[in-house]
PDB file of C-alpha atoms in Angstrom:
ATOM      1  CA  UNK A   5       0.000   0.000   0.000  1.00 74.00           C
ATOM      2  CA  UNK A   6       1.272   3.308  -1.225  1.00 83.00           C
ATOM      3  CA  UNK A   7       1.188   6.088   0.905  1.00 87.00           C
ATOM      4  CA  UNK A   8       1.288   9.954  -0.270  1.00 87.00           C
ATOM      5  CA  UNK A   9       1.706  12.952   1.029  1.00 90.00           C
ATOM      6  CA  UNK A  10      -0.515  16.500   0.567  1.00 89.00           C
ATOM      7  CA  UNK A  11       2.552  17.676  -0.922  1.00 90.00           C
ATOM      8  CA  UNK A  12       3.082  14.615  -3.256  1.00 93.00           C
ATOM      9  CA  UNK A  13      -0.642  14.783  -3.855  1.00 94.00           C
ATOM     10  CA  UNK A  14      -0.033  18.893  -4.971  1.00 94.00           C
ATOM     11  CA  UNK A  15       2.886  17.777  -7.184  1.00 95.00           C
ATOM     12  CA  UNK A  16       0.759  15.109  -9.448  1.00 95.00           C
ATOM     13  CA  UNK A  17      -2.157  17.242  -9.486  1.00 96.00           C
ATOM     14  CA  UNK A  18       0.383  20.618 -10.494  1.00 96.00           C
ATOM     15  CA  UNK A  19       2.261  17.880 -13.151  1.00 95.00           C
ATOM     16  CA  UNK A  20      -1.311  17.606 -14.488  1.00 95.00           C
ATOM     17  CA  UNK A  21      -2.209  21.305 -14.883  1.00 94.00           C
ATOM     18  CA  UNK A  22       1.264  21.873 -16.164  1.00 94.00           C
ATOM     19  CA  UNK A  23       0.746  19.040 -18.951  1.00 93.00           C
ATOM     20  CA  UNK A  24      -2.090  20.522 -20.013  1.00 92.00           C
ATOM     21  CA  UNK A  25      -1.350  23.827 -20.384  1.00 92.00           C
ATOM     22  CA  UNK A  26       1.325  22.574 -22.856  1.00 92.00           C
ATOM     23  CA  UNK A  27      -0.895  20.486 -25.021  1.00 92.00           C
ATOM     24  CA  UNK A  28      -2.058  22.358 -27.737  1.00 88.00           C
ATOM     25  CA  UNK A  29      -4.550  20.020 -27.992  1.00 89.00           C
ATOM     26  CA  UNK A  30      -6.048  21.393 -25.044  1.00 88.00           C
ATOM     27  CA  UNK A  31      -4.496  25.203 -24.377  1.00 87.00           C
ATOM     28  CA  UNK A  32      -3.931  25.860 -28.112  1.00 86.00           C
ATOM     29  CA  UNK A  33      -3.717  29.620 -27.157  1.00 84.00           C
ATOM     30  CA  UNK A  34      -0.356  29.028 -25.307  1.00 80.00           C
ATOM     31  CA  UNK A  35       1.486  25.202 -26.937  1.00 73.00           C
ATOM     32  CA  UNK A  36       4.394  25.671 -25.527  1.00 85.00           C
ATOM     33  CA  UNK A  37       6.300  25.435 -22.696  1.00 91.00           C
ATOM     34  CA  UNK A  38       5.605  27.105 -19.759  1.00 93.00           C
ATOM     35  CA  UNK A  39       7.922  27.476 -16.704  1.00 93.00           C
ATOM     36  CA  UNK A  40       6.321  29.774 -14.429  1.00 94.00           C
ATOM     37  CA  UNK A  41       3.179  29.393 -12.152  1.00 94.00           C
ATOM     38  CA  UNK A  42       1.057  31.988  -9.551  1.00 93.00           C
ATOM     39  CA  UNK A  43      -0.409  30.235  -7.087  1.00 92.00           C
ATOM     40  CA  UNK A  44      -3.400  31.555  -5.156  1.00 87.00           C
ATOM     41  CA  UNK A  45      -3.413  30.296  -1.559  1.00 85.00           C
ATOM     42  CA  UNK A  46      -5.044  31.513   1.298  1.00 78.00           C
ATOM     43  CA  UNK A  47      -4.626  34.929   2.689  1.00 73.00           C
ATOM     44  CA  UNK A  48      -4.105  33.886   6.854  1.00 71.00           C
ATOM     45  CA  UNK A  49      -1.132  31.033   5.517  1.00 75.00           C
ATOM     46  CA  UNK A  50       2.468  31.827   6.428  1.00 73.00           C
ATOM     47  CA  UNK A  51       5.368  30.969   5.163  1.00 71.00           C
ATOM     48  CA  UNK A  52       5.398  27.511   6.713  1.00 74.00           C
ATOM     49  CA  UNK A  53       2.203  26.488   4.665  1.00 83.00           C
ATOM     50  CA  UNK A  54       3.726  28.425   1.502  1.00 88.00           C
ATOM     51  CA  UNK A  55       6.776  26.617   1.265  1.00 90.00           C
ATOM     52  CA  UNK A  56       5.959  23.498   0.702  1.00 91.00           C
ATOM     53  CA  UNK A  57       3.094  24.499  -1.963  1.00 93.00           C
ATOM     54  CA  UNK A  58       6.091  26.225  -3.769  1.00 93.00           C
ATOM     55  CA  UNK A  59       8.467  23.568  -3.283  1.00 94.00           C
ATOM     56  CA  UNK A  60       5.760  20.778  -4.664  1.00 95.00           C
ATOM     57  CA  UNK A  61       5.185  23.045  -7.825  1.00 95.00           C
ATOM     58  CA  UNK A  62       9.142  23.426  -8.460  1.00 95.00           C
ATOM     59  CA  UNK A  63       9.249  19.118  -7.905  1.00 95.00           C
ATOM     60  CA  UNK A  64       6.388  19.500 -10.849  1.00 95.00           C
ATOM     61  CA  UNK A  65       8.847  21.131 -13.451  1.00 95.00           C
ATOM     62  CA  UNK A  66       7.592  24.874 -12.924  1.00 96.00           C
ATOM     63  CA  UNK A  67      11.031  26.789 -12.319  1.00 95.00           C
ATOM     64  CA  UNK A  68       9.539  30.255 -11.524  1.00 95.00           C
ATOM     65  CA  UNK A  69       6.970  29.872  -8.550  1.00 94.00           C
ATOM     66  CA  UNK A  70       5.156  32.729  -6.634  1.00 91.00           C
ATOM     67  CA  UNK A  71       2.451  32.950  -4.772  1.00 90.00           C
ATOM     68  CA  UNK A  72      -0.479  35.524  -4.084  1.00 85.00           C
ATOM     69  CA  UNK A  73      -3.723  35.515  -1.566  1.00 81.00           C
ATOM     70  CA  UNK A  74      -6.768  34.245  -2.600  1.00 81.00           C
ATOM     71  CA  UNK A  75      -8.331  37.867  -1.975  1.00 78.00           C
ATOM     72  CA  UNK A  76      -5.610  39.737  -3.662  1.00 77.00           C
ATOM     73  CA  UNK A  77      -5.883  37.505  -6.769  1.00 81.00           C
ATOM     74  CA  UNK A  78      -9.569  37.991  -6.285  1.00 79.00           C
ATOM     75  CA  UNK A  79      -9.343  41.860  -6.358  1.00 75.00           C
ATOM     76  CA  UNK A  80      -7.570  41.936  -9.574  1.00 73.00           C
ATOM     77  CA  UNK A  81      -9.479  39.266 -11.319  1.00 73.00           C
ATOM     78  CA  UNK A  82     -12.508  41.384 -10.409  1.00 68.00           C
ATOM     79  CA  UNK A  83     -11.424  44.516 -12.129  1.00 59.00           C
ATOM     80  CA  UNK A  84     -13.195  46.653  -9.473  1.00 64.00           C
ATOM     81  CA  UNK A  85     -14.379  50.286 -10.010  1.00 68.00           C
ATOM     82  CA  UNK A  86     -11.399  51.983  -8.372  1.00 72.00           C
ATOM     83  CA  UNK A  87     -10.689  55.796  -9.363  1.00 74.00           C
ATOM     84  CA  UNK A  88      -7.801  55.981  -7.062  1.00 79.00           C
ATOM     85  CA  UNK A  89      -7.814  53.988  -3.957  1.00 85.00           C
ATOM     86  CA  UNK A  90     -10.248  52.470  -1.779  1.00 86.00           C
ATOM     87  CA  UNK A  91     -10.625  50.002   1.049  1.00 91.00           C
ATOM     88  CA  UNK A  92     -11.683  46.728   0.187  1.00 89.00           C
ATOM     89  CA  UNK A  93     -13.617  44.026   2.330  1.00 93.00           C
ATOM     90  CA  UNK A  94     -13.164  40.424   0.833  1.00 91.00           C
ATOM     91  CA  UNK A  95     -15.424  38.132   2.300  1.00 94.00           C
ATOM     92  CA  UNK A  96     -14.384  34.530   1.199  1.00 91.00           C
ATOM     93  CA  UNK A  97     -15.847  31.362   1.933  1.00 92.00           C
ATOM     94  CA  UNK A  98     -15.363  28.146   0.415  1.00 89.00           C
ATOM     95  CA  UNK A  99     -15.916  24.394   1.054  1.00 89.00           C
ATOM     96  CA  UNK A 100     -13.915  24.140   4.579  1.00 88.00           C
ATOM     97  CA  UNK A 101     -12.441  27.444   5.242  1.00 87.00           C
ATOM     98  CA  UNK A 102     -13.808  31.537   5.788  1.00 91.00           C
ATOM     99  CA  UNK A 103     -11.140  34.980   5.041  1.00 89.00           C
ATOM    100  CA  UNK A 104     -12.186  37.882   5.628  1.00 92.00           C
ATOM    101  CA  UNK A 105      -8.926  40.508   4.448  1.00 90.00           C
ATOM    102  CA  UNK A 106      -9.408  44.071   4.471  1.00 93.00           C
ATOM    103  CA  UNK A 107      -7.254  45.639   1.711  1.00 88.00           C
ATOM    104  CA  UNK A 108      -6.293  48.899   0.400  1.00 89.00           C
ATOM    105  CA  UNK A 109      -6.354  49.028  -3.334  1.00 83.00           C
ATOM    106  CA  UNK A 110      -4.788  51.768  -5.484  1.00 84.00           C
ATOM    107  CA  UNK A 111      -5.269  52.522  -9.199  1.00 78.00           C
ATOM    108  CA  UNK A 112      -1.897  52.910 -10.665  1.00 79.00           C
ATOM    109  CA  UNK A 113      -1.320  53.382 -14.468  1.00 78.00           C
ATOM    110  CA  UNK A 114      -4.368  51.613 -15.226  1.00 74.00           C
ATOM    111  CA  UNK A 115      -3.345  48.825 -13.281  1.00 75.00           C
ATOM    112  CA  UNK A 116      -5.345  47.886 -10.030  1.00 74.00           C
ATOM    113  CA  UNK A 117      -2.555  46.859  -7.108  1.00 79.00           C
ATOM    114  CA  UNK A 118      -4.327  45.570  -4.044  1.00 77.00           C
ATOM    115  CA  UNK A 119      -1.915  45.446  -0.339  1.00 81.00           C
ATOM    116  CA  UNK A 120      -3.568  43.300   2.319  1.00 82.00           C
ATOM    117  CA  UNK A 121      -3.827  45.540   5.715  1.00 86.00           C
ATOM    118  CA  UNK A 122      -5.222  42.015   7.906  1.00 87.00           C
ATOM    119  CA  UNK A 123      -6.839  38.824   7.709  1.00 85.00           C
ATOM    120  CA  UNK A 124      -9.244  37.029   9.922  1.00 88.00           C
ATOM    121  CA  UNK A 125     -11.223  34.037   9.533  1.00 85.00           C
ATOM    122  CA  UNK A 126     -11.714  30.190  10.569  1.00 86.00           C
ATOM    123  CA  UNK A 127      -9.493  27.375   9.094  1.00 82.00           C
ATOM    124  CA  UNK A 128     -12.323  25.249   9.577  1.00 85.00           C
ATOM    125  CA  UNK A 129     -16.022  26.898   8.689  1.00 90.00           C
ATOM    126  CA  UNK A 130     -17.286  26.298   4.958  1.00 93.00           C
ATOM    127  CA  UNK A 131     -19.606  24.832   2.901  1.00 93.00           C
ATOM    128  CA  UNK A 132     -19.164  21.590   4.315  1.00 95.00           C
ATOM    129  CA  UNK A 133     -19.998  22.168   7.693  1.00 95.00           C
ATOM    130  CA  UNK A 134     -23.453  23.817   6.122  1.00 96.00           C
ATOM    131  CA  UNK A 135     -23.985  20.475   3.909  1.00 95.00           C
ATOM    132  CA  UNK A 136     -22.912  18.375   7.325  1.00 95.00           C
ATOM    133  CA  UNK A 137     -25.814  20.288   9.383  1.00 95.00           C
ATOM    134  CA  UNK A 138     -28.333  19.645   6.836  1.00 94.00           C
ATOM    135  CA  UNK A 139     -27.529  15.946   6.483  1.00 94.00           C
ATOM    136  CA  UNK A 140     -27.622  15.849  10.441  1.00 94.00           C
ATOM    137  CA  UNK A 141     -31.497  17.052  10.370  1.00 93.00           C
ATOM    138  CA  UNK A 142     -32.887  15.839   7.663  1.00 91.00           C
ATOM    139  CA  UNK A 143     -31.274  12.164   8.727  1.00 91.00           C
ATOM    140  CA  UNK A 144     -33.142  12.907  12.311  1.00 90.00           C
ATOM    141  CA  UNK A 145     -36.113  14.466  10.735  1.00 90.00           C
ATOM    142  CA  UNK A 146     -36.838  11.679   8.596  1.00 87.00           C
ATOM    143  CA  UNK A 147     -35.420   8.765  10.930  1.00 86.00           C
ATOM    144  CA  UNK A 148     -32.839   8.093   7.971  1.00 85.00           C
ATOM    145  CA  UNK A 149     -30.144   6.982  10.509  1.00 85.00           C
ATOM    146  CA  UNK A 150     -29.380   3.571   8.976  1.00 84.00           C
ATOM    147  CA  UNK A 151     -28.821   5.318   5.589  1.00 83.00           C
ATOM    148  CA  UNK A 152     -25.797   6.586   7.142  1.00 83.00           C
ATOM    149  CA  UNK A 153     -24.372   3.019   8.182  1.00 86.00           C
ATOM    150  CA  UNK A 154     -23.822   2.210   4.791  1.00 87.00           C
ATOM    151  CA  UNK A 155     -21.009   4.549   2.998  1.00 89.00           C
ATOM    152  CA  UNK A 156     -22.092   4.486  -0.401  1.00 89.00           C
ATOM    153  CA  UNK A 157     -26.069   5.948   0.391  1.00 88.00           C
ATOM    154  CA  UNK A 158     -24.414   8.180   3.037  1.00 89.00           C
ATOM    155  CA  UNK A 159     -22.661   9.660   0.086  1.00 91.00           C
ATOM    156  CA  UNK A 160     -25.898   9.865  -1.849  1.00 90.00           C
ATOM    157  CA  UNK A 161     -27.605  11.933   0.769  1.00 90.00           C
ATOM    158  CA  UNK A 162     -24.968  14.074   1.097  1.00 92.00           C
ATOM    159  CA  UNK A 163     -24.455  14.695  -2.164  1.00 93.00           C
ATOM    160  CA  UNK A 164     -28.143  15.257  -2.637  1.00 93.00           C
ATOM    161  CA  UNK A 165     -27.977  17.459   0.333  1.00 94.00           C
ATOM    162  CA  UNK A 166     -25.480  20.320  -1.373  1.00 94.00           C
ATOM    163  CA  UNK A 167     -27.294  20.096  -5.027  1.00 94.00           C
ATOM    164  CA  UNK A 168     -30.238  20.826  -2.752  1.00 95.00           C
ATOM    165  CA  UNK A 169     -28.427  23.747  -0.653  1.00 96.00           C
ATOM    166  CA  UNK A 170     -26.673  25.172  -4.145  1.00 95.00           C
ATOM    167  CA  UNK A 171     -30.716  25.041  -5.666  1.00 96.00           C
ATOM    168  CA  UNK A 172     -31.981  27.433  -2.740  1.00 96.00           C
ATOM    169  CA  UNK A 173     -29.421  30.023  -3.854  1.00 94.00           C
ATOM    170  CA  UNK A 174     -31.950  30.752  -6.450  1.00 94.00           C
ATOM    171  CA  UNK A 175     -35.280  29.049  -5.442  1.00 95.00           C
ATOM    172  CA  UNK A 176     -37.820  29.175  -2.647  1.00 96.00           C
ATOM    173  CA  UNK A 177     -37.776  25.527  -1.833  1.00 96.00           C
ATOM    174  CA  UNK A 178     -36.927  22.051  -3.363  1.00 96.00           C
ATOM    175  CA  UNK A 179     -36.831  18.620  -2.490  1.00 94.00           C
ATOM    176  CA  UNK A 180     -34.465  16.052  -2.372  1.00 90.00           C
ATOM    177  CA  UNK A 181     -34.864  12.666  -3.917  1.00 87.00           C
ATOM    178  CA  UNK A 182     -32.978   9.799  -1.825  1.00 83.00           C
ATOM    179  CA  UNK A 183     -32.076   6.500  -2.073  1.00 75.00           C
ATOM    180  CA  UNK A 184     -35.168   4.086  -2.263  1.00 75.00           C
ATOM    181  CA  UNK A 185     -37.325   6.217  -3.789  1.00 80.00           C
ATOM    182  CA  UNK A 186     -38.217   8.518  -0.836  1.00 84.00           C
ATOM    183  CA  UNK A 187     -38.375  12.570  -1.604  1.00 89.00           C
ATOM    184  CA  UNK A 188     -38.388  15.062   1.268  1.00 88.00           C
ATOM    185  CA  UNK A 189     -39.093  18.668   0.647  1.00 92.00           C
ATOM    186  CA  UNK A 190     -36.993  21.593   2.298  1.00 94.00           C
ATOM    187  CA  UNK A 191     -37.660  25.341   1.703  1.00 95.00           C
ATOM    188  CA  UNK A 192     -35.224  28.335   1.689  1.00 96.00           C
ATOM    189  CA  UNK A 193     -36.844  29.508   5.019  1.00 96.00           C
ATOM    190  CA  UNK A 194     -36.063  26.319   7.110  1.00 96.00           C
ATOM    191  CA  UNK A 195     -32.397  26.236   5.219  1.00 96.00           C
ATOM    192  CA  UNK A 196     -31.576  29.171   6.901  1.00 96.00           C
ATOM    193  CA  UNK A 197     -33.017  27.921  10.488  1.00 96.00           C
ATOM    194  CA  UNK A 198     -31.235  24.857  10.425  1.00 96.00           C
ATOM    195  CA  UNK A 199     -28.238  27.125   9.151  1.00 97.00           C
ATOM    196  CA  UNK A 200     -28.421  29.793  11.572  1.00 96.00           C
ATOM    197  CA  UNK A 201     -25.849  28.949  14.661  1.00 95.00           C
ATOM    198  CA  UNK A 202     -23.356  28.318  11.737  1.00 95.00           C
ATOM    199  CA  UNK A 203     -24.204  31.635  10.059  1.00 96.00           C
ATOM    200  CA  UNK A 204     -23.705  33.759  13.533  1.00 95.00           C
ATOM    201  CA  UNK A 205     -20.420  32.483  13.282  1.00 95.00           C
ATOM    202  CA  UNK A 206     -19.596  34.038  10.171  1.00 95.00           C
ATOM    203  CA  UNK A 207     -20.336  37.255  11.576  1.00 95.00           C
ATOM    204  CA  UNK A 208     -17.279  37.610  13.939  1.00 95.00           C
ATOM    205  CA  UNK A 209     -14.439  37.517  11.518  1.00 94.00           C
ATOM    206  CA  UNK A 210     -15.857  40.125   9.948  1.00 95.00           C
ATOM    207  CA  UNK A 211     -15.733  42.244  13.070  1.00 95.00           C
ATOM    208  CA  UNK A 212     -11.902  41.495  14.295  1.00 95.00           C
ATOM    209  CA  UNK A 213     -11.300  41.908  10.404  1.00 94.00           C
ATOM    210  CA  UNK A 214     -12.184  45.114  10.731  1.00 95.00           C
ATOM    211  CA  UNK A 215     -10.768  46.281  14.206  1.00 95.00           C
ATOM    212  CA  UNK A 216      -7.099  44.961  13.116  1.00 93.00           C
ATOM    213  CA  UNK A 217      -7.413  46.819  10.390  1.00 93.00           C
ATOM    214  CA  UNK A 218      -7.784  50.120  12.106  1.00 94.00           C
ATOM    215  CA  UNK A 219     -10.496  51.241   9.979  1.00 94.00           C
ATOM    216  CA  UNK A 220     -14.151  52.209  10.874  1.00 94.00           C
ATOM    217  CA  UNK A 221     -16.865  50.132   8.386  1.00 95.00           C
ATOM    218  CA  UNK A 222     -17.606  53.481   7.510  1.00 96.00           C
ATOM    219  CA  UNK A 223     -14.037  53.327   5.460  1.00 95.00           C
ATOM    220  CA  UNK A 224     -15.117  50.285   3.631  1.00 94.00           C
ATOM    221  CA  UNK A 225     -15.763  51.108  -0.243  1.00 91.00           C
ATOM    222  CA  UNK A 226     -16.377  47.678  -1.791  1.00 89.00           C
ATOM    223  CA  UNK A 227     -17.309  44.468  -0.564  1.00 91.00           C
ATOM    224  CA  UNK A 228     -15.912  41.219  -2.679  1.00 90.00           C
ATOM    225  CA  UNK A 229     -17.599  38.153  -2.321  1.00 92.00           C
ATOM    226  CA  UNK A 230     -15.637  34.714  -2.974  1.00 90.00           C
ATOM    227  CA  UNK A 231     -16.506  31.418  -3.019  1.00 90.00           C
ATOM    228  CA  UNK A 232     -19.520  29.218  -3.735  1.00 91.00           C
ATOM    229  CA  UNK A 233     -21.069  29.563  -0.420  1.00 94.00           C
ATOM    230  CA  UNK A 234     -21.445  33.744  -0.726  1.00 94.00           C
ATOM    231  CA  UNK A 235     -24.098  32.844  -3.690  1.00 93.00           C
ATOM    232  CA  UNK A 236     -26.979  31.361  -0.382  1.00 95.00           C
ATOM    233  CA  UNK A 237     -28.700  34.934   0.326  1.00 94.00           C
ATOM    234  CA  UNK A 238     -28.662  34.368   3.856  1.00 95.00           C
ATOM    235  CA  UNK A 239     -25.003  34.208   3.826  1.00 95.00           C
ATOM    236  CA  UNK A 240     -24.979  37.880   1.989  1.00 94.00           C
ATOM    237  CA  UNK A 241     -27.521  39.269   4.424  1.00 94.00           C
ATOM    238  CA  UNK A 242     -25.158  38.396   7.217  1.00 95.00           C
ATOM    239  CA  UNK A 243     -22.692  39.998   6.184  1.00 95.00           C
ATOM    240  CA  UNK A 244     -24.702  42.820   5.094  1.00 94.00           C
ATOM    241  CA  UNK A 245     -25.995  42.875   8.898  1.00 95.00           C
ATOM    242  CA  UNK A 246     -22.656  43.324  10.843  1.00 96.00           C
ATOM    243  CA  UNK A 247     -21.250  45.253   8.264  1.00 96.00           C
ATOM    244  CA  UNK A 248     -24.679  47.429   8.973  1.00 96.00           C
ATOM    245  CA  UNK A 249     -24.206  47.184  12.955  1.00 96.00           C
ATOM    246  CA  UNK A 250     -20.927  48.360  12.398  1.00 95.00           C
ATOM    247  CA  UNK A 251     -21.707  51.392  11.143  1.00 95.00           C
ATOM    248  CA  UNK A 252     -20.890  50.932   7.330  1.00 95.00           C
ATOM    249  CA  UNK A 253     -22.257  53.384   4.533  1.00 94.00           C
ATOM    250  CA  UNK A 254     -25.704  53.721   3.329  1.00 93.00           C
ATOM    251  CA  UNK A 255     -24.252  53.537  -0.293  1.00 91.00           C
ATOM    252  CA  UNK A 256     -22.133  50.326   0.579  1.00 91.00           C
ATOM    253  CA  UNK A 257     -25.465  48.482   2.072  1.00 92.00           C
ATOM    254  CA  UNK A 258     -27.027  49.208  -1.372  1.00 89.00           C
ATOM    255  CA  UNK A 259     -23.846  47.629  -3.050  1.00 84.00           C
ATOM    256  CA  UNK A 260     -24.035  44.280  -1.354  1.00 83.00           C
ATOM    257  CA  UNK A 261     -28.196  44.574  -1.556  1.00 84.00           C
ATOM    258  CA  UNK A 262     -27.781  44.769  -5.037  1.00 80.00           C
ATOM    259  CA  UNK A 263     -25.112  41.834  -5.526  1.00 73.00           C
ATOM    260  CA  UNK A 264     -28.121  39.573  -4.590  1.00 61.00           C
ATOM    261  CA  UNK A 265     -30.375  40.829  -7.046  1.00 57.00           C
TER     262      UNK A 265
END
């Protein structure tokens, strides 16, 4: 039995993307070799979790390696509306960990350059803790606990569980068809019940974001949502409710009402 490590794992999957962006079967826009790679990582990882990302890409055959924050590579991609500077809330959430990085971002020669003033966050609060809570109730709502005995239906439920959560993004309710033939109907509403000690949670980052920063919400003149989970409304409004306790702008409030339109 082979074992591997997240860095070996890294290195095959980084051999992989490198392979293919030299095919010009599959990237014909580039074909050729290419020796240098970016990597976006996230914004509260020192330089003990950077290093061996770096070193596993150089092991891949990449021979110039950098790296940049998920939120910085965010703000760029983004292209925001920024005359001259402004301070930047990134609120990023993805399937197992939350950033929230306040950043100062200047327009320069037509070129946006974003500089990270703090971080906060939780290495361990995402999307899968939401799709974890739902399985939990709808397995006790529905006395589905033996489902969960046997791997490969556990699997099934919780997939059906996050196509169901990613769904209510978008729709009032929907229903979720399980193994055996069994359906059980869930609406946005009681989503966001079952959700709501994990969505308080989200609301504290945020805060100490903010206070190590030095800057009053006030200050803040864009909000940047990353990450699957910032698509669930409920997640929005939360954010949209400390940043509203916290004394942020009228015309900011209107920007992140208006992102979930």
């Amino acid at each position: 039995q082979e074992r591997y490590t997240p860095s070996h794992i890294l290195e095959l999957i980084l051999r992989e993307i490198k392979a293919d962006a030299e095919s010009s079967t599959v990237n014909p826009v580039v074909g050729g070799v290419v020796d240098g790679a970016v990597i976006s990582i996230p914004a509260y990882y020192k330089a003990v979790r950077t290093g061996p990302i770096v070193e596993a890409a150089m092991r891949a055959g990449f021979e110039e390696v950098d790296t940049i924050a998920e939120p910085t590579a965010a703000a760029i991609q983004y292209c925001l509306d920024v005359k001259d500077e402004a301070h930047l809330l990134a609120f990023d959430i993805g399937a197992g960990t939350l950033d929230v990085t306040v950043m100062l971002v200047v327009h320069e020669q037509d070129e946006l350059i974003p500089g990270e003033l703090c971080t906060s966050g939780h290495e361990a609060l995402g999307g899968i803790d939401m799709d974890d809570m739902l399985v939990d109730h709808v397995v006790r709502a529905h006395g589905l606990e033996g489902m969960l005995e046997d791997p490969a239906l556990g699997a099934i439920l919780g997939e059906e569980v996050e196509k169901a959560k990613i769904r209510l993004s978008t729709q009032e309710s929907t229903t979720l068809d399980l193994p055996g033939g069994q359906t059980v109907s869930i609406s946005r509403s009681r989503l966001e019940q079952i959700l709501a000690p994990l969505l308080g949670r989200l609301r504290g980052p945020v805060r100490v974001a903010l206070a190590q920063s030095g800057l009053d919400a006030s200050q803040i003149d864009h909000v940047l949502f990353i990450g699957g989970p910032t698509n669930m409304p409920c997640v929005r409004r939360v954010v949209m409710d400390e940043l509203r306790d916290l004394g942020a702008s009228d015309e900011l409030l209107r920007q992140v009402a208006d992102m979930g339109q």
